[in-house]
Coordinates of C-alpha atoms in Angstrom, one line a residue:
M24 CA 51.9 -79.7 -87.2
K25 CA 52.5 -82.2 -89.9
K26 CA 53.6 -85.8 -89.0
V27 CA 56.4 -87.0 -91.4
S28 CA 57.3 -90.5 -92.2
F29 CA 60.9 -91.2 -92.8
I30 CA 63.3 -93.9 -93.9
I31 CA 65.4 -95.7 -91.4
G32 CA 68.9 -95.0 -92.6
A33 CA 69.8 -93.2 -95.8
S34 CA 70.9 -96.4 -97.4
C35 CA 67.3 -97.7 -97.3
L36 CA 66.1 -95.2 -100.0
A37 CA 63.8 -96.5 -102.7
L38 CA 66.8 -96.4 -105.0
G39 CA 67.3 -99.9 -103.8
L40 CA 71.1 -99.8 -104.1
A41 CA 71.8 -100.8 -100.5
S42 CA 69.8 -102.2 -97.6
C43 CA 69.7 -102.1 -93.9
G44 CA 67.6 -103.6 -91.1
N45 CA 65.1 -101.8 -88.9
D46 CA 66.3 -101.4 -85.3
E47 CA 64.0 -102.6 -82.6
K48 CA 62.4 -99.9 -80.6
Q49 CA 63.7 -99.6 -77.1
P50 CA 61.4 -99.1 -74.1
P51 CA 61.5 -95.5 -72.7
A52 CA 64.0 -95.0 -69.8
E53 CA 64.4 -92.2 -67.4
E54 CA 66.3 -89.4 -69.1
K55 CA 69.8 -88.9 -67.9
V56 CA 71.0 -85.3 -67.7
K57 CA 74.4 -83.9 -68.0
T58 CA 76.0 -83.2 -64.6
E59 CA 78.5 -80.5 -63.8
E60 CA 81.1 -83.1 -63.3
N61 CA 80.5 -84.5 -66.8
A62 CA 80.6 -81.0 -68.3
Q63 CA 84.0 -80.3 -66.6
T64 CA 85.4 -83.6 -67.8
E65 CA 84.3 -82.9 -71.3
K66 CA 85.9 -79.4 -71.1
N67 CA 89.1 -80.8 -69.8
S68 CA 89.2 -83.4 -72.5
K69 CA 88.7 -80.7 -75.1
E70 CA 91.5 -78.6 -73.6
S71 CA 93.8 -81.6 -73.6
Q72 CA 93.4 -81.9 -77.4
K73 CA 94.5 -78.3 -78.1
P74 CA 97.9 -78.0 -79.8
S75 CA 100.5 -75.9 -78.2
E76 CA 102.0 -73.0 -80.0
N77 CA 103.7 -73.9 -83.3
Q78 CA 102.6 -77.5 -82.9
T79 CA 100.6 -79.3 -85.6
V80 CA 98.4 -82.0 -84.3
T81 CA 97.1 -84.6 -86.7
I82 CA 94.7 -87.5 -86.1
A83 CA 97.5 -89.9 -86.7
N84 CA 99.4 -88.4 -83.7
D85 CA 96.4 -88.9 -81.4
D86 CA 97.0 -92.1 -79.4
F87 CA 93.3 -92.8 -79.4
F88 CA 93.6 -93.8 -83.1
Q89 CA 95.4 -96.6 -84.8
P90 CA 95.9 -97.6 -88.5
F91 CA 92.9 -99.2 -90.2
S92 CA 92.8 -101.6 -93.1
G93 CA 89.8 -103.7 -94.2
K94 CA 86.3 -102.7 -94.9
M95 CA 83.8 -100.1 -93.5
E96 CA 80.5 -101.6 -92.7
H97 CA 77.4 -99.5 -93.2
I98 CA 78.5 -95.8 -93.5
H99 CA 76.0 -93.7 -91.6
G100 CA 77.5 -90.3 -92.1
M101 CA 80.7 -88.4 -92.9
G102 CA 82.3 -85.0 -92.7
Y103 CA 85.2 -82.8 -91.5
A104 CA 84.7 -82.9 -87.7
G105 CA 86.4 -80.5 -85.4
N106 CA 87.4 -78.2 -88.3
E107 CA 90.2 -80.7 -89.1
D108 CA 91.5 -81.4 -92.6
A109 CA 90.5 -85.1 -92.0
L110 CA 87.5 -86.9 -93.1
F111 CA 85.5 -88.7 -90.3
F112 CA 83.2 -91.6 -91.2
A113 CA 80.6 -93.0 -88.9
S114 CA 80.3 -96.7 -89.4
H115 CA 78.6 -99.7 -87.9
H116 CA 81.7 -100.4 -85.9
G117 CA 83.0 -97.0 -84.8
L118 CA 84.7 -94.0 -86.4
K119 CA 87.1 -94.3 -89.4
V120 CA 89.3 -91.4 -90.5
Y121 CA 91.0 -90.6 -93.8
E122 CA 93.9 -88.2 -93.4
D123 CA 96.8 -87.4 -95.7
G124 CA 96.2 -90.6 -97.7
K125 CA 96.1 -92.8 -94.6
W126 CA 93.2 -94.6 -92.9
L127 CA 92.8 -94.7 -89.2
E128 CA 90.2 -96.0 -86.6
T129 CA 89.6 -95.5 -83.0
K130 CA 91.0 -98.0 -80.5
E131 CA 87.9 -97.9 -78.4
Q132 CA 84.3 -96.5 -78.5
K133 CA 83.5 -98.6 -81.6
H134 CA 79.8 -97.8 -81.4
D135 CA 77.2 -98.0 -84.2
Y136 CA 77.0 -94.3 -84.9
M137 CA 73.8 -93.0 -86.5
G138 CA 72.6 -89.5 -87.3
F139 CA 76.2 -88.5 -87.4
A140 CA 76.7 -84.7 -87.7
P141 CA 80.2 -83.2 -87.8
V142 CA 80.6 -79.6 -86.4
N143 CA 83.4 -77.1 -85.9
D144 CA 84.4 -78.5 -82.5
G145 CA 83.6 -82.2 -82.9
F146 CA 80.5 -84.1 -83.7
Y147 CA 76.9 -84.9 -82.6
T148 CA 75.6 -88.4 -83.0
S149 CA 73.0 -90.9 -82.1
G150 CA 73.0 -94.7 -82.4
H151 CA 73.8 -97.9 -80.4
P152 CA 76.6 -98.9 -78.1
E153 CA 79.1 -101.5 -79.1
E154 CA 78.8 -105.0 -77.7
G155 CA 80.0 -105.1 -74.1
S156 CA 79.5 -101.4 -73.5
S157 CA 77.9 -100.2 -70.3
L158 CA 76.1 -97.4 -72.3
P159 CA 72.3 -97.6 -72.4
N160 CA 70.8 -98.7 -75.8
P161 CA 70.0 -96.6 -77.7
F162 CA 72.2 -93.5 -77.4
G163 CA 69.6 -90.7 -77.6
I164 CA 71.8 -87.7 -78.6
K165 CA 75.5 -87.5 -77.7
R166 CA 78.3 -85.1 -78.5
S167 CA 82.1 -85.3 -78.6
V168 CA 84.7 -82.5 -78.6
N169 CA 87.7 -84.8 -78.6
N170 CA 87.4 -87.0 -81.8
G171 CA 85.1 -89.5 -80.0
R172 CA 87.4 -90.3 -77.1
T173 CA 84.6 -89.3 -74.7
L174 CA 80.8 -88.9 -75.4
E175 CA 78.7 -86.5 -73.6
T176 CA 75.0 -87.3 -73.1
L177 CA 72.7 -84.5 -74.1
T178 CA 69.3 -86.1 -74.1
L179 CA 67.0 -89.1 -74.4
E180 CA 69.6 -91.7 -73.5
G181 CA 68.0 -95.2 -73.5
E182 CA 64.9 -93.9 -75.4
T183 CA 65.5 -93.0 -79.0
D184 CA 67.9 -93.6 -81.9
F185 CA 67.8 -90.7 -84.3
H186 CA 68.7 -91.6 -87.9
V187 CA 67.5 -88.4 -89.4
M188 CA 69.4 -85.6 -87.6
G189 CA 71.2 -82.4 -88.8
V190 CA 73.3 -79.9 -86.9
G191 CA 74.6 -76.5 -87.9
Y192 CA 78.4 -76.7 -88.3
N193 CA 79.2 -73.4 -86.5
Q194 CA 76.0 -72.6 -84.7
H195 CA 74.9 -76.1 -83.5
T196 CA 71.2 -75.9 -83.9
I197 CA 69.9 -79.5 -83.9
Y198 CA 67.1 -80.7 -86.2
V199 CA 65.6 -84.2 -85.8
L200 CA 62.8 -86.3 -87.2
N201 CA 61.6 -88.3 -84.3
P202 CA 60.9 -92.0 -85.1
N203 CA 58.9 -93.0 -82.0
K204 CA 57.2 -91.3 -79.1
N205 CA 59.6 -90.5 -76.2
S206 CA 59.5 -88.5 -73.1
E207 CA 60.0 -85.2 -75.0
M208 CA 58.6 -85.7 -78.5
E209 CA 55.7 -87.0 -80.5
A210 CA 56.3 -89.7 -83.1
G211 CA 56.8 -88.6 -86.7
A212 CA 57.3 -84.9 -85.9
L213 CA 60.1 -82.5 -86.7
Y214 CA 61.8 -80.8 -83.8
F215 CA 64.7 -78.4 -83.4
S216 CA 66.8 -77.2 -80.4
E217 CA 69.1 -74.2 -80.1
D218 CA 70.4 -74.9 -76.7
D219 CA 72.1 -78.3 -77.0
A220 CA 69.0 -80.4 -76.6
K221 CA 68.0 -78.8 -73.3
T222 CA 64.7 -77.7 -74.8
W223 CA 62.9 -78.6 -78.0
T224 CA 60.5 -76.7 -80.3
Q225 CA 58.1 -78.6 -82.6
A226 CA 58.2 -77.4 -86.2
E227 CA 55.0 -77.3 -88.3
A228 CA 56.9 -78.8 -91.3
E229 CA 54.2 -77.7 -93.8
G230 CA 55.2 -78.9 -97.3
L231 CA 57.7 -81.4 -96.1
G232 CA 57.1 -84.7 -98.0
N233 CA 57.1 -88.2 -96.7
E234 CA 59.9 -90.8 -96.5
I235 CA 62.6 -88.3 -95.5
S236 CA 66.1 -90.0 -95.3
M237 CA 68.4 -87.1 -94.4
M238 CA 68.6 -83.5 -93.1
A239 CA 71.2 -80.8 -93.1
V240 CA 71.4 -77.4 -91.3
H241 CA 73.0 -74.2 -92.5
P242 CA 76.4 -73.7 -90.8
D243 CA 75.6 -70.3 -89.5
N244 CA 71.8 -69.6 -89.9
P245 CA 69.5 -71.7 -87.7
E246 CA 66.5 -70.7 -89.8
V247 CA 67.8 -72.6 -92.8
A248 CA 67.6 -76.4 -93.2
A249 CA 67.1 -78.9 -96.0
A250 CA 65.9 -82.5 -96.3
A251 CA 66.2 -85.3 -98.9
G252 CA 63.4 -87.7 -99.5
K253 CA 61.5 -90.0 -101.9
D254 CA 60.0 -87.0 -103.8
G255 CA 63.0 -84.8 -103.9
I256 CA 64.8 -82.0 -102.0
Y257 CA 63.1 -79.7 -99.6
L258 CA 64.3 -76.3 -98.2
T259 CA 63.1 -74.3 -95.2
E260 CA 64.1 -70.8 -94.4
D261 CA 61.9 -70.3 -91.3
K262 CA 63.1 -72.9 -88.9
G263 CA 60.9 -75.7 -90.3
K264 CA 57.6 -73.9 -90.3
T265 CA 57.3 -74.3 -94.2
F266 CA 59.2 -76.3 -96.7
T267 CA 59.6 -75.8 -100.5
L268 CA 60.2 -78.6 -102.9
L269 CA 63.1 -77.6 -105.0
T270 CA 63.2 -80.5 -107.4
K271 CA 60.9 -82.1 -110.0
G272 CA 61.0 -85.8 -110.6
G273 CA 63.4 -88.3 -109.0
Q274 CA 64.3 -88.7 -105.4
G275 CA 66.5 -86.7 -103.1
T276 CA 69.6 -88.6 -102.0
S277 CA 71.9 -86.1 -100.2
V278 CA 71.9 -82.6 -98.7
F279 CA 74.8 -80.5 -97.4
F280 CA 75.4 -76.7 -96.7
T281 CA 78.3 -74.4 -97.1
S282 CA 77.9 -70.8 -96.1
E283 CA 76.7 -69.7 -99.5
S284 CA 75.3 -72.8 -101.1
L285 CA 73.1 -75.9 -100.7
W286 CA 74.6 -79.0 -102.3
Y287 CA 72.2 -81.8 -103.1
G288 CA 72.2 -85.2 -104.6
S289 CA 69.4 -86.8 -106.6
Y290 CA 68.5 -89.9 -108.6
D291 CA 66.3 -90.1 -111.6
S292 CA 67.5 -93.1 -113.7
K293 CA 71.0 -91.6 -113.2
P294 CA 72.8 -89.8 -110.3
G295 CA 73.0 -86.0 -110.1
L296 CA 74.8 -83.5 -107.9
I297 CA 73.8 -79.8 -107.8
K298 CA 75.3 -76.8 -106.1
R299 CA 72.5 -74.3 -105.5
S300 CA 73.1 -70.6 -104.6
L301 CA 71.4 -69.5 -101.4
T302 CA 71.4 -65.9 -102.6
D303 CA 69.7 -66.1 -106.0
G304 CA 68.7 -69.8 -106.4
T305 CA 70.9 -70.4 -109.4
E306 CA 72.1 -73.9 -109.8
K307 CA 75.3 -75.6 -111.2
R308 CA 75.5 -79.2 -112.1
I309 CA 78.6 -80.9 -110.7
D310 CA 80.4 -83.5 -112.8
L311 CA 80.4 -86.8 -111.1
P312 CA 82.7 -89.9 -111.7
V313 CA 81.3 -92.8 -113.7
M314 CA 78.7 -94.5 -111.5
D315 CA 76.7 -97.5 -112.4
Q316 CA 73.3 -97.8 -110.6
D317 CA 74.6 -95.6 -107.8
A318 CA 74.1 -92.1 -106.4
V319 CA 75.5 -89.6 -104.0
M320 CA 74.6 -90.4 -100.4
Y321 CA 76.6 -88.4 -97.8
L322 CA 78.6 -85.4 -99.1
A323 CA 81.0 -83.0 -97.3
V324 CA 83.0 -80.0 -98.4
N325 CA 86.2 -79.1 -96.4
P326 CA 85.5 -75.9 -94.5
N327 CA 89.1 -74.9 -94.9
N328 CA 89.3 -75.6 -98.6
E329 CA 86.1 -75.8 -100.7
E330 CA 88.1 -77.3 -103.6
E331 CA 88.2 -80.5 -101.5
I332 CA 84.9 -82.4 -101.7
A333 CA 84.1 -85.9 -100.8
F334 CA 81.0 -88.2 -101.0
T335 CA 80.0 -91.7 -100.2
S336 CA 77.7 -93.6 -102.6
F337 CA 75.0 -96.1 -102.0
N338 CA 77.2 -98.9 -103.2
G339 CA 79.8 -98.2 -100.5
N340 CA 82.2 -96.2 -102.7
V341 CA 84.0 -93.1 -101.4
Y342 CA 85.2 -90.5 -103.9
L343 CA 87.4 -87.5 -103.2
T344 CA 88.3 -84.4 -105.3
N345 CA 91.0 -81.8 -104.5
D346 CA 90.3 -79.6 -107.6
G347 CA 86.6 -78.7 -107.2
A348 CA 85.2 -81.8 -108.9
K349 CA 87.3 -81.5 -112.1
S350 CA 88.6 -85.0 -111.2
W351 CA 87.7 -87.7 -108.7
D352 CA 89.7 -90.3 -106.8
M353 CA 88.0 -93.5 -105.4
I354 CA 89.4 -94.0 -102.0
T355 CA 86.9 -96.8 -101.0
E356 CA 85.4 -99.4 -103.3
K357 CA 82.3 -101.2 -102.0
G358 CA 83.4 -100.5 -98.4
S359 CA 86.9 -101.8 -98.9
I360 CA 89.5 -99.1 -98.5
K361 CA 92.2 -98.5 -101.1

């Protein structure tokens, strides 16, 4: 097994375009496990969010959300959570959502979400609780199936904050790079779980470079995952046993999977965005908007419409296209929404 060093937060890449502080390690605490009561509560919450026949439910109609104006502090992830046509952003102060040209935020649960991974029925996350919360610090790994209204604890609550975490959109296999030794994992090792964090398998991670900042997992195939790091983009097709370096020169800044493609961002004196076929390895360069000393950080493709693509940059800008990257709109500039 290879131990891997990683970067605390994607915004701390050697690109030097943004910065963040290191979180203090928390002392280990006894792991809290999900109870049947918690599971039933989560199930009931999910059922309450389902629309009735012929009813269209939007985030704006959810009373857990309210209009948002201002600035997003430290974006830690983004994507189309819950198979919605709405973009969720994990920030230093809770979830922000962009839907139909409007910005929203949650009224409560304004936690510092890290390792944010949207999936088809909600999202997985790690991080730290908001000030005044009774939740243990750090989170361990949590899951929500109702847009963040409730958070279900999966594992390692009070022990570990996972910054580098990826989850398969449809099949929910979790990959993590573990930052510090905890009750289930060795420090600096890559692990995956196929049963919602009940058990973990340590991956050999041969060929995976150092200073890894981000991971993504194929939406349907748990064997396939990718990582971005100081030396480029890495791909595994055997559940992390071996990794192949796909790029030459520059650093990897972003990774994202659709069913047929790996999208990845890079920086080598200028930003790049590539769409790579998972069938034959052919690559297509995607035209980016004009970006000065900046690069693609988090990227997401709408699972209901692959012409709709969004990404956040290291300088806090958010760009959105509805025509397959022929044109881009800036919807956030340096963290300030537009």
